[in-house]
mmCIF file with all atom_site columns, C-alpha atoms and ligand atoms in Angstrom:
data_model
loop_
_atom_site.group_PDB
_atom_site.id
_atom_site.type_symbol
_atom_site.label_atom_id
_atom_site.label_alt_id
_atom_site.label_comp_id
_atom_site.label_asym_id
_atom_site.label_entity_id
_atom_site.label_seq_id
_atom_site.pdbx_PDB_ins_code
_atom_site.Cartn_x
_atom_site.Cartn_y
_atom_site.Cartn_z
_atom_site.occupancy
_atom_site.B_iso_or_equiv
_atom_site.pdbx_formal_charge
_atom_site.auth_seq_id
_atom_site.auth_comp_id
_atom_site.auth_asym_id
_atom_site.auth_atom_id
_atom_site.pdbx_PDB_model_num
ATOM   1   C CA  . MET Q 1 1   ? 180.308 153.910 172.689 1.00 66.00 ? 1   MET Q CA  1
ATOM   2   C CA  . PRO Q 1 2   ? 178.485 156.370 174.966 1.00 88.00 ? 2   PRO Q CA  1
ATOM   3   C CA  . VAL Q 1 3   ? 175.424 157.989 173.344 1.00 95.00 ? 3   VAL Q CA  1
ATOM   4   C CA  . THR Q 1 4   ? 173.018 160.684 174.427 1.00 97.00 ? 4   THR Q CA  1
ATOM   5   C CA  . VAL Q 1 5   ? 169.347 161.028 173.701 1.00 98.00 ? 5   VAL Q CA  1
ATOM   6   C CA  . ARG Q 1 6   ? 167.983 164.608 173.731 1.00 98.00 ? 6   ARG Q CA  1
ATOM   7   C CA  . GLN Q 1 7   ? 165.075 166.601 172.434 1.00 98.00 ? 7   GLN Q CA  1
ATOM   8   C CA  . ALA Q 1 8   ? 165.509 167.416 168.689 1.00 98.00 ? 8   ALA Q CA  1
ATOM   9   C CA  . GLY Q 1 9   ? 165.982 171.042 167.635 1.00 98.00 ? 9   GLY Q CA  1
ATOM   10  C CA  . ARG Q 1 10  ? 165.932 172.930 164.346 1.00 98.00 ? 10  ARG Q CA  1
ATOM   11  C CA  . GLU Q 1 11  ? 169.726 172.564 164.138 1.00 98.00 ? 11  GLU Q CA  1
ATOM   12  C CA  . ASP Q 1 12  ? 169.266 168.772 163.809 1.00 98.00 ? 12  ASP Q CA  1
ATOM   13  C CA  . LEU Q 1 13  ? 167.121 168.923 160.734 1.00 98.00 ? 13  LEU Q CA  1
ATOM   14  C CA  . PRO Q 1 14  ? 169.948 168.414 158.147 1.00 98.00 ? 14  PRO Q CA  1
ATOM   15  C CA  . ALA Q 1 15  ? 171.045 165.181 159.909 1.00 98.00 ? 15  ALA Q CA  1
ATOM   16  C CA  . ILE Q 1 16  ? 167.454 163.993 160.376 1.00 98.00 ? 16  ILE Q CA  1
ATOM   17  C CA  . ILE Q 1 17  ? 166.695 164.636 156.718 1.00 98.00 ? 17  ILE Q CA  1
ATOM   18  C CA  . ALA Q 1 18  ? 169.844 162.762 155.591 1.00 98.00 ? 18  ALA Q CA  1
ATOM   19  C CA  . ILE Q 1 19  ? 168.986 159.717 157.831 1.00 98.00 ? 19  ILE Q CA  1
ATOM   20  C CA  . GLU Q 1 20  ? 165.335 159.788 156.711 1.00 98.00 ? 20  GLU Q CA  1
ATOM   21  C CA  . GLU Q 1 21  ? 166.329 159.785 152.998 1.00 98.00 ? 21  GLU Q CA  1
ATOM   22  C CA  . ALA Q 1 22  ? 168.876 156.958 153.625 1.00 98.00 ? 22  ALA Q CA  1
ATOM   23  C CA  . SER Q 1 23  ? 166.281 154.820 155.457 1.00 98.00 ? 23  SER Q CA  1
ATOM   24  C CA  . PHE Q 1 24  ? 162.998 154.949 153.464 1.00 98.00 ? 24  PHE Q CA  1
ATOM   25  C CA  . SER Q 1 25  ? 161.870 154.527 149.848 1.00 97.00 ? 25  SER Q CA  1
ATOM   26  C CA  . VAL Q 1 26  ? 159.240 157.150 150.486 1.00 97.00 ? 26  VAL Q CA  1
ATOM   27  C CA  . PRO Q 1 27  ? 160.810 159.563 152.901 1.00 98.00 ? 27  PRO Q CA  1
ATOM   28  C CA  . TRP Q 1 28  ? 158.852 162.253 154.793 1.00 98.00 ? 28  TRP Q CA  1
ATOM   29  C CA  . SER Q 1 29  ? 159.257 165.686 153.069 1.00 98.00 ? 29  SER Q CA  1
ATOM   30  C CA  . HIS Q 1 30  ? 161.586 168.217 154.578 1.00 98.00 ? 30  HIS Q CA  1
ATOM   31  C CA  . GLN Q 1 31  ? 158.553 170.290 155.546 1.00 98.00 ? 31  GLN Q CA  1
ATOM   32  C CA  . SER Q 1 32  ? 156.921 167.368 157.320 1.00 98.00 ? 32  SER Q CA  1
ATOM   33  C CA  . LEU Q 1 33  ? 160.035 166.587 159.225 1.00 98.00 ? 33  LEU Q CA  1
ATOM   34  C CA  . ALA Q 1 34  ? 160.477 170.234 160.218 1.00 98.00 ? 34  ALA Q CA  1
ATOM   35  C CA  . ALA Q 1 35  ? 156.825 170.649 161.161 1.00 98.00 ? 35  ALA Q CA  1
ATOM   36  C CA  . GLU Q 1 36  ? 157.163 167.954 163.832 1.00 98.00 ? 36  GLU Q CA  1
ATOM   37  C CA  . LEU Q 1 37  ? 159.298 170.382 165.842 1.00 98.00 ? 37  LEU Q CA  1
ATOM   38  C CA  . ASP Q 1 38  ? 156.239 172.534 166.296 1.00 98.00 ? 38  ASP Q CA  1
ATOM   39  C CA  . ASN Q 1 39  ? 153.648 169.717 166.634 1.00 98.00 ? 39  ASN Q CA  1
ATOM   40  C CA  . PRO Q 1 40  ? 152.110 170.160 170.092 1.00 98.00 ? 40  PRO Q CA  1
ATOM   41  C CA  . VAL Q 1 41  ? 151.368 166.446 170.479 1.00 98.00 ? 41  VAL Q CA  1
ATOM   42  C CA  . ALA Q 1 42  ? 154.840 165.289 169.410 1.00 98.00 ? 42  ALA Q CA  1
ATOM   43  C CA  . LYS Q 1 43  ? 157.980 164.461 171.316 1.00 98.00 ? 43  LYS Q CA  1
ATOM   44  C CA  . TYR Q 1 44  ? 160.916 164.454 168.891 1.00 98.00 ? 44  TYR Q CA  1
ATOM   45  C CA  . TYR Q 1 45  ? 164.207 162.965 170.032 1.00 98.00 ? 45  TYR Q CA  1
ATOM   46  C CA  . VAL Q 1 46  ? 167.654 162.538 168.542 1.00 98.00 ? 46  VAL Q CA  1
ATOM   47  C CA  . LEU Q 1 47  ? 170.444 160.195 169.568 1.00 98.00 ? 47  LEU Q CA  1
ATOM   48  C CA  . GLU Q 1 48  ? 173.969 161.549 169.262 1.00 98.00 ? 48  GLU Q CA  1
ATOM   49  C CA  . GLY Q 1 49  ? 177.231 159.746 169.357 1.00 96.00 ? 49  GLY Q CA  1
ATOM   50  C CA  . GLU Q 1 50  ? 180.355 160.482 171.321 1.00 94.00 ? 50  GLU Q CA  1
ATOM   51  C CA  . THR Q 1 51  ? 181.455 163.308 169.050 1.00 95.00 ? 51  THR Q CA  1
ATOM   52  C CA  . GLY Q 1 52  ? 177.999 164.917 168.848 1.00 95.00 ? 52  GLY Q CA  1
ATOM   53  C CA  . GLN Q 1 53  ? 176.995 163.439 165.488 1.00 97.00 ? 53  GLN Q CA  1
ATOM   54  C CA  . VAL Q 1 54  ? 173.229 162.697 165.140 1.00 98.00 ? 54  VAL Q CA  1
ATOM   55  C CA  . LEU Q 1 55  ? 172.886 158.932 164.550 1.00 98.00 ? 55  LEU Q CA  1
ATOM   56  C CA  . GLY Q 1 56  ? 169.089 158.582 164.717 1.00 98.00 ? 56  GLY Q CA  1
ATOM   57  C CA  . TYR Q 1 57  ? 165.760 160.058 165.698 1.00 98.00 ? 57  TYR Q CA  1
ATOM   58  C CA  . ALA Q 1 58  ? 162.389 159.036 166.987 1.00 98.00 ? 58  ALA Q CA  1
ATOM   59  C CA  . ASP Q 1 59  ? 159.139 160.975 166.890 1.00 98.00 ? 59  ASP Q CA  1
ATOM   60  C CA  . VAL Q 1 60  ? 156.160 159.924 169.008 1.00 98.00 ? 60  VAL Q CA  1
ATOM   61  C CA  . TRP Q 1 61  ? 152.740 161.471 169.520 1.00 98.00 ? 61  TRP Q CA  1
ATOM   62  C CA  . LEU Q 1 62  ? 150.436 161.434 172.534 1.00 98.00 ? 62  LEU Q CA  1
ATOM   63  C CA  . ILE Q 1 63  ? 146.721 162.106 171.910 1.00 98.00 ? 63  ILE Q CA  1
ATOM   64  C CA  . ALA Q 1 64  ? 144.618 161.649 175.110 1.00 98.00 ? 64  ALA Q CA  1
ATOM   65  C CA  . ASP Q 1 65  ? 145.988 158.472 176.544 1.00 98.00 ? 65  ASP Q CA  1
ATOM   66  C CA  . GLU Q 1 66  ? 146.994 156.912 173.207 1.00 98.00 ? 66  GLU Q CA  1
ATOM   67  C CA  . GLY Q 1 67  ? 150.565 157.002 171.849 1.00 98.00 ? 67  GLY Q CA  1
ATOM   68  C CA  . GLN Q 1 68  ? 151.691 156.632 168.262 1.00 98.00 ? 68  GLN Q CA  1
ATOM   69  C CA  . LEU Q 1 69  ? 155.240 155.955 167.028 1.00 98.00 ? 69  LEU Q CA  1
ATOM   70  C CA  . ALA Q 1 70  ? 155.205 158.359 164.044 1.00 98.00 ? 70  ALA Q CA  1
ATOM   71  C CA  . ASN Q 1 71  ? 158.815 157.801 162.892 1.00 98.00 ? 71  ASN Q CA  1
ATOM   72  C CA  . ILE Q 1 72  ? 162.065 156.167 163.937 1.00 98.00 ? 72  ILE Q CA  1
ATOM   73  C CA  . ALA Q 1 73  ? 165.327 155.626 162.026 1.00 98.00 ? 73  ALA Q CA  1
ATOM   74  C CA  . ILE Q 1 74  ? 168.993 154.973 162.790 1.00 98.00 ? 74  ILE Q CA  1
ATOM   75  C CA  . HIS Q 1 75  ? 171.686 155.913 160.276 1.00 98.00 ? 75  HIS Q CA  1
ATOM   76  C CA  . PRO Q 1 76  ? 172.444 152.746 158.125 1.00 98.00 ? 76  PRO Q CA  1
ATOM   77  C CA  . SER Q 1 77  ? 176.047 152.728 159.391 1.00 97.00 ? 77  SER Q CA  1
ATOM   78  C CA  . ALA Q 1 78  ? 175.065 152.841 163.049 1.00 98.00 ? 78  ALA Q CA  1
ATOM   79  C CA  . ARG Q 1 79  ? 172.409 150.061 163.140 1.00 98.00 ? 79  ARG Q CA  1
ATOM   80  C CA  . GLY Q 1 80  ? 172.696 146.950 165.332 1.00 98.00 ? 80  GLY Q CA  1
ATOM   81  C CA  . HIS Q 1 81  ? 174.300 148.650 168.338 1.00 97.00 ? 81  HIS Q CA  1
ATOM   82  C CA  . GLY Q 1 82  ? 171.155 149.103 170.495 1.00 97.00 ? 82  GLY Q CA  1
ATOM   83  C CA  . TYR Q 1 83  ? 170.645 152.712 169.486 1.00 98.00 ? 83  TYR Q CA  1
ATOM   84  C CA  . GLY Q 1 84  ? 167.116 152.190 168.074 1.00 98.00 ? 84  GLY Q CA  1
ATOM   85  C CA  . GLU Q 1 85  ? 166.116 150.373 171.245 1.00 98.00 ? 85  GLU Q CA  1
ATOM   86  C CA  . THR Q 1 86  ? 167.539 153.187 173.365 1.00 97.00 ? 86  THR Q CA  1
ATOM   87  C CA  . LEU Q 1 87  ? 165.668 155.812 171.428 1.00 98.00 ? 87  LEU Q CA  1
ATOM   88  C CA  . LEU Q 1 88  ? 162.380 153.939 171.489 1.00 98.00 ? 88  LEU Q CA  1
ATOM   89  C CA  . ARG Q 1 89  ? 162.592 153.192 175.143 1.00 98.00 ? 89  ARG Q CA  1
ATOM   90  C CA  . THR Q 1 90  ? 163.253 156.916 175.929 1.00 98.00 ? 90  THR Q CA  1
ATOM   91  C CA  . ALA Q 1 91  ? 160.320 158.035 173.791 1.00 98.00 ? 91  ALA Q CA  1
ATOM   92  C CA  . MET Q 1 92  ? 157.908 155.430 175.129 1.00 98.00 ? 92  MET Q CA  1
ATOM   93  C CA  . GLU Q 1 93  ? 158.822 155.866 178.722 1.00 98.00 ? 93  GLU Q CA  1
ATOM   94  C CA  . ALA Q 1 94  ? 158.306 159.658 178.418 1.00 98.00 ? 94  ALA Q CA  1
ATOM   95  C CA  . LEU Q 1 95  ? 154.864 159.037 177.050 1.00 98.00 ? 95  LEU Q CA  1
ATOM   96  C CA  . PHE Q 1 96  ? 153.976 156.539 179.712 1.00 98.00 ? 96  PHE Q CA  1
ATOM   97  C CA  . GLN Q 1 97  ? 155.011 159.162 182.324 1.00 98.00 ? 97  GLN Q CA  1
ATOM   98  C CA  . ASP Q 1 98  ? 152.662 161.603 180.550 1.00 98.00 ? 98  ASP Q CA  1
ATOM   99  C CA  . GLY Q 1 99  ? 149.635 159.300 180.852 1.00 98.00 ? 99  GLY Q CA  1
ATOM   100 C CA  . CYS Q 1 100 ? 149.938 157.071 177.829 1.00 98.00 ? 100 CYS Q CA  1
ATOM   101 C CA  . THR Q 1 101 ? 148.322 153.708 178.414 1.00 98.00 ? 101 THR Q CA  1
ATOM   102 C CA  . SER Q 1 102 ? 148.803 152.188 175.002 1.00 98.00 ? 102 SER Q CA  1
ATOM   103 C CA  . MET Q 1 103 ? 151.175 152.716 172.015 1.00 98.00 ? 103 MET Q CA  1
ATOM   104 C CA  . PHE Q 1 104 ? 150.424 151.967 168.335 1.00 98.00 ? 104 PHE Q CA  1
ATOM   105 C CA  . LEU Q 1 105 ? 152.530 151.960 165.145 1.00 98.00 ? 105 LEU Q CA  1
ATOM   106 C CA  . GLU Q 1 106 ? 152.478 150.855 161.558 1.00 98.00 ? 106 GLU Q CA  1
ATOM   107 C CA  . VAL Q 1 107 ? 155.307 148.878 160.013 1.00 98.00 ? 107 VAL Q CA  1
ATOM   108 C CA  . ARG Q 1 108 ? 155.924 147.172 156.668 1.00 98.00 ? 108 ARG Q CA  1
ATOM   109 C CA  . GLN Q 1 109 ? 155.166 143.449 156.727 1.00 98.00 ? 109 GLN Q CA  1
ATOM   110 C CA  . SER Q 1 110 ? 158.676 142.776 155.425 1.00 98.00 ? 110 SER Q CA  1
ATOM   111 C CA  . ASN Q 1 111 ? 160.535 145.040 157.915 1.00 98.00 ? 111 ASN Q CA  1
ATOM   112 C CA  . ALA Q 1 112 ? 162.046 142.331 160.120 1.00 98.00 ? 112 ALA Q CA  1
ATOM   113 C CA  . PRO Q 1 113 ? 164.560 144.529 161.980 1.00 98.00 ? 113 PRO Q CA  1
ATOM   114 C CA  . ALA Q 1 114 ? 161.853 146.995 163.024 1.00 98.00 ? 114 ALA Q CA  1
ATOM   115 C CA  . GLN Q 1 115 ? 159.387 144.269 163.985 1.00 98.00 ? 115 GLN Q CA  1
ATOM   116 C CA  . GLY Q 1 116 ? 162.116 142.547 165.997 1.00 98.00 ? 116 GLY Q CA  1
ATOM   117 C CA  . LEU Q 1 117 ? 162.652 145.740 167.925 1.00 98.00 ? 117 LEU Q CA  1
ATOM   118 C CA  . TYR Q 1 118 ? 158.903 146.319 168.529 1.00 98.00 ? 118 TYR Q CA  1
ATOM   119 C CA  . ARG Q 1 119 ? 158.291 142.762 169.626 1.00 98.00 ? 119 ARG Q CA  1
ATOM   120 C CA  . LYS Q 1 120 ? 161.247 142.889 172.013 1.00 98.00 ? 120 LYS Q CA  1
ATOM   121 C CA  . LEU Q 1 121 ? 159.689 145.892 173.741 1.00 98.00 ? 121 LEU Q CA  1
ATOM   122 C CA  . GLY Q 1 122 ? 156.217 144.300 174.042 1.00 98.00 ? 122 GLY Q CA  1
ATOM   123 C CA  . TYR Q 1 123 ? 154.336 145.158 170.886 1.00 98.00 ? 123 TYR Q CA  1
ATOM   124 C CA  . GLU Q 1 124 ? 152.124 142.649 169.154 1.00 98.00 ? 124 GLU Q CA  1
ATOM   125 C CA  . GLY Q 1 125 ? 150.391 142.668 165.762 1.00 98.00 ? 125 GLY Q CA  1
ATOM   126 C CA  . VAL Q 1 126 ? 146.715 143.667 166.080 1.00 98.00 ? 126 VAL Q CA  1
ATOM   127 C CA  . ALA Q 1 127 ? 145.616 144.430 162.522 1.00 98.00 ? 127 ALA Q CA  1
ATOM   128 C CA  . VAL Q 1 128 ? 146.749 144.533 158.871 1.00 98.00 ? 128 VAL Q CA  1
ATOM   129 C CA  . ARG Q 1 129 ? 146.218 147.524 156.593 1.00 98.00 ? 129 ARG Q CA  1
ATOM   130 C CA  . LYS Q 1 130 ? 146.088 146.196 152.998 1.00 98.00 ? 130 LYS Q CA  1
ATOM   131 C CA  . ASP Q 1 131 ? 148.397 147.938 150.468 1.00 98.00 ? 131 ASP Q CA  1
ATOM   132 C CA  . TYR Q 1 132 ? 149.103 150.734 152.915 1.00 97.00 ? 132 TYR Q CA  1
ATOM   133 C CA  . TYR Q 1 133 ? 152.616 151.444 151.619 1.00 98.00 ? 133 TYR Q CA  1
ATOM   134 C CA  . SER Q 1 134 ? 153.867 152.312 148.071 1.00 97.00 ? 134 SER Q CA  1
ATOM   135 C CA  . GLN Q 1 135 ? 157.292 151.757 146.479 1.00 97.00 ? 135 GLN Q CA  1
ATOM   136 C CA  . PRO Q 1 136 ? 156.838 148.865 146.801 1.00 98.00 ? 136 PRO Q CA  1
ATOM   137 C CA  . VAL Q 1 137 ? 153.164 148.381 147.513 1.00 98.00 ? 137 VAL Q CA  1
ATOM   138 C CA  . GLU Q 1 138 ? 152.962 146.415 150.753 1.00 98.00 ? 138 GLU Q CA  1
ATOM   139 C CA  . ASP Q 1 139 ? 150.601 145.763 153.652 1.00 98.00 ? 139 ASP Q CA  1
ATOM   140 C CA  . ALA Q 1 140 ? 151.184 147.480 156.980 1.00 98.00 ? 140 ALA Q CA  1
ATOM   141 C CA  . CYS Q 1 141 ? 151.157 145.577 160.186 1.00 98.00 ? 141 CYS Q CA  1
ATOM   142 C CA  . ILE Q 1 142 ? 149.432 147.615 163.006 1.00 98.00 ? 142 ILE Q CA  1
ATOM   143 C CA  . MET Q 1 143 ? 151.196 146.861 166.272 1.00 98.00 ? 143 MET Q CA  1
ATOM   144 C CA  . GLN Q 1 144 ? 150.172 147.783 169.788 1.00 98.00 ? 144 GLN Q CA  1
ATOM   145 C CA  . CYS Q 1 145 ? 152.001 147.821 173.117 1.00 98.00 ? 145 CYS Q CA  1
ATOM   146 C CA  . GLN Q 1 146 ? 149.874 148.249 176.155 1.00 98.00 ? 146 GLN Q CA  1
ATOM   147 C CA  . LYS Q 1 147 ? 151.649 149.852 179.020 1.00 98.00 ? 147 LYS Q CA  1
ATOM   148 C CA  . GLU Q 1 148 ? 151.347 146.759 181.132 1.00 98.00 ? 148 GLU Q CA  1
ATOM   149 C CA  . ASN Q 1 149 ? 152.942 144.656 178.433 1.00 98.00 ? 149 ASN Q CA  1
ATOM   150 C CA  . TYR Q 1 150 ? 155.933 146.918 178.019 1.00 98.00 ? 150 TYR Q CA  1
ATOM   151 C CA  . GLN Q 1 151 ? 159.199 145.037 178.555 1.00 97.00 ? 151 GLN Q CA  1
ATOM   152 C CA  . TRP Q 1 152 ? 161.171 147.289 180.901 1.00 94.00 ? 152 TRP Q CA  1
ATOM   153 C CA  . PHE Q 1 153 ? 164.953 147.120 180.387 1.00 85.00 ? 153 PHE Q CA  1
ATOM   154 C CA  . SER Q 1 154 ? 166.592 144.463 182.508 1.00 78.00 ? 154 SER Q CA  1
ATOM   155 C CA  . HIS Q 1 155 ? 170.340 144.278 183.126 1.00 69.00 ? 155 HIS Q CA  1
ATOM   156 C CA  . SER Q 1 156 ? 170.029 140.528 183.823 1.00 63.00 ? 156 SER Q CA  1
ATOM   157 C CA  . ARG Q 1 157 ? 169.161 139.832 180.123 1.00 55.00 ? 157 ARG Q CA  1
HETATM 158 C C1  . COA S 2 .   ? 164.421 149.585 163.001 1.00 73.74 ? 201 COA S C1  1
HETATM 159 C C2  . COA S 2 .   ? 165.730 150.297 163.411 1.00 73.74 ? 201 COA S C2  1
HETATM 160 C C3  . COA S 2 .   ? 165.307 151.649 164.022 1.00 73.74 ? 201 COA S C3  1
HETATM 161 C C4  . COA S 2 .   ? 166.372 149.467 164.558 1.00 73.74 ? 201 COA S C4  1
HETATM 162 O O1  . COA S 2 .   ? 167.430 150.223 165.023 1.00 73.74 ? 201 COA S O1  1
HETATM 163 P P1  . COA S 2 .   ? 168.855 149.545 165.462 1.00 73.74 ? 201 COA S P1  1
HETATM 164 O O2  . COA S 2 .   ? 169.598 150.547 166.243 1.00 73.74 ? 201 COA S O2  1
HETATM 165 O O3  . COA S 2 .   ? 169.491 148.945 164.298 1.00 73.74 ? 201 COA S O3  1
HETATM 166 O O4  . COA S 2 .   ? 168.331 148.363 166.429 1.00 73.74 ? 201 COA S O4  1
HETATM 167 P P2  . COA S 2 .   ? 168.950 147.883 167.805 1.00 73.74 ? 201 COA S P2  1
HETATM 168 O O5  . COA S 2 .   ? 170.384 147.630 167.558 1.00 73.74 ? 201 COA S O5  1
HETATM 169 O O6  . COA S 2 .   ? 168.604 148.839 168.865 1.00 73.74 ? 201 COA S O6  1
HETATM 170 O O7  . COA S 2 .   ? 168.184 146.495 168.058 1.00 73.74 ? 201 COA S O7  1
HETATM 171 C C5  . COA S 2 .   ? 167.198 146.301 169.083 1.00 73.74 ? 201 COA S C5  1
HETATM 172 C C6  . COA S 2 .   ? 166.474 145.033 168.780 1.00 73.74 ? 201 COA S C6  1
HETATM 173 O O8  . COA S 2 .   ? 165.816 145.160 167.510 1.00 73.74 ? 201 COA S O8  1
HETATM 174 C C7  . COA S 2 .   ? 165.804 143.884 166.859 1.00 73.74 ? 201 COA S C7  1
HETATM 175 N N1  . COA S 2 .   ? 166.602 143.954 165.625 1.00 73.74 ? 201 COA S N1  1
HETATM 176 C C8  . COA S 2 .   ? 167.549 144.894 165.325 1.00 73.74 ? 201 COA S C8  1
HETATM 177 N N2  . COA S 2 .   ? 168.063 144.618 164.093 1.00 73.74 ? 201 COA S N2  1
HETATM 178 C C9  . COA S 2 .   ? 167.504 143.475 163.672 1.00 73.74 ? 201 COA S C9  1
HETATM 179 C C10 . COA S 2 .   ? 167.603 142.698 162.498 1.00 73.74 ? 201 COA S C10 1
HETATM 180 N N3  . COA S 2 .   ? 168.447 143.016 161.498 1.00 73.74 ? 201 COA S N3  1
HETATM 181 N N4  . COA S 2 .   ? 166.865 141.570 162.388 1.00 73.74 ? 201 COA S N4  1
HETATM 182 C C11 . COA S 2 .   ? 165.946 141.246 163.331 1.00 73.74 ? 201 COA S C11 1
HETATM 183 N N5  . COA S 2 .   ? 165.798 141.918 164.489 1.00 73.74 ? 201 COA S N5  1
HETATM 184 C C12 . COA S 2 .   ? 166.524 143.044 164.671 1.00 73.74 ? 201 COA S C12 1
HETATM 185 C C13 . COA S 2 .   ? 166.399 142.913 167.894 1.00 73.74 ? 201 COA S C13 1
HETATM 186 O O9  . COA S 2 .   ? 165.365 142.414 168.690 1.00 73.74 ? 201 COA S O9  1
HETATM 187 C C14 . COA S 2 .   ? 167.320 143.802 168.687 1.00 73.74 ? 201 COA S C14 1
HETATM 188 O O10 . COA S 2 .   ? 167.560 143.312 169.987 1.00 73.74 ? 201 COA S O10 1
HETATM 189 P P3  . COA S 2 .   ? 168.796 142.380 170.276 1.00 73.74 ? 201 COA S P3  1
HETATM 190 O O11 . COA S 2 .   ? 170.012 143.147 169.853 1.00 73.74 ? 201 COA S O11 1
HETATM 191 O O12 . COA S 2 .   ? 168.747 142.102 171.716 1.00 73.74 ? 201 COA S O12 1
HETATM 192 O O13 . COA S 2 .   ? 168.621 141.138 169.405 1.00 73.74 ? 201 COA S O13 1
HETATM 193 C C15 . COA S 2 .   ? 166.726 150.398 162.209 1.00 73.74 ? 201 COA S C15 1
HETATM 194 O O14 . COA S 2 .   ? 166.845 149.118 161.649 1.00 73.74 ? 201 COA S O14 1
HETATM 195 C C16 . COA S 2 .   ? 166.309 151.400 161.093 1.00 73.74 ? 201 COA S C16 1
HETATM 196 O O15 . COA S 2 .   ? 166.594 152.565 161.265 1.00 73.74 ? 201 COA S O15 1
HETATM 197 N N6  . COA S 2 .   ? 165.645 150.915 160.065 1.00 73.74 ? 201 COA S N6  1
HETATM 198 C C17 . COA S 2 .   ? 165.293 151.825 158.919 1.00 73.74 ? 201 COA S C17 1
HETATM 199 C C18 . COA S 2 .   ? 164.139 152.645 159.288 1.00 73.74 ? 201 COA S C18 1
HETATM 200 C C19 . COA S 2 .   ? 162.915 151.837 159.717 1.00 73.74 ? 201 COA S C19 1
HETATM 201 O O16 . COA S 2 .   ? 162.600 150.806 159.219 1.00 73.74 ? 201 COA S O16 1
HETATM 202 N N7  . COA S 2 .   ? 162.146 152.382 160.755 1.00 73.74 ? 201 COA S N7  1
HETATM 203 C C20 . COA S 2 .   ? 160.954 151.774 161.292 1.00 73.74 ? 201 COA S C20 1
HETATM 204 C C21 . COA S 2 .   ? 159.830 152.094 160.434 1.00 73.74 ? 201 COA S C21 1
HETATM 205 S S1  . COA S 2 .   ? 158.281 151.318 161.062 1.00 73.74 ? 201 COA S S1  1
#
């Protein structure tokens, strides 16, 4: 199914909030999700399906030459079709173009789908933050992808 990735706008907030709340036990507040639209260091993207419905979003920050994946989620009914990968590649490649040399993120130790995505794109675990998450309490794995380790998309795969 053809999909489009574009910059998020205020009109996307209801869909972003619904996906956030369907995806996380401790979702970001509506205010925090909205504030990212005005965050000067953020790039906020949505992925929309054929009929224009928002299926997911990604929010990345660039501070000096360091990138951070702040948030990413795909609607539960749309997972496993390559959309998360498409979104994250778009966001990371935009930051690399803007001078990012290294990306960081935090992920729950038990979140195998997300870690699978991150490793596929070139991230590796660099540290553990003990009891970082609540509901349930769980360690965070800090992952890093240096620009030279990024796995560019290859049609031959
Ligand atoms: C993580 C998430 C964004 C992935 O999005 P997605 O669209 O389902 O993932 P994709 O279909 O693009 O998969 C890309 C790669 O991720 C990995 N992956 C995806 N689902 C996986 C699963 N269930 N188990 C293991 N690896 C998985 C694979 O490496 C996959 O590549 P492949 O298809 O070549 O094997 C999605 O699962 C999600 O929204 N989860 C809830 C929110 C969340 O956990 N966000 C991350 C917080 S740190």
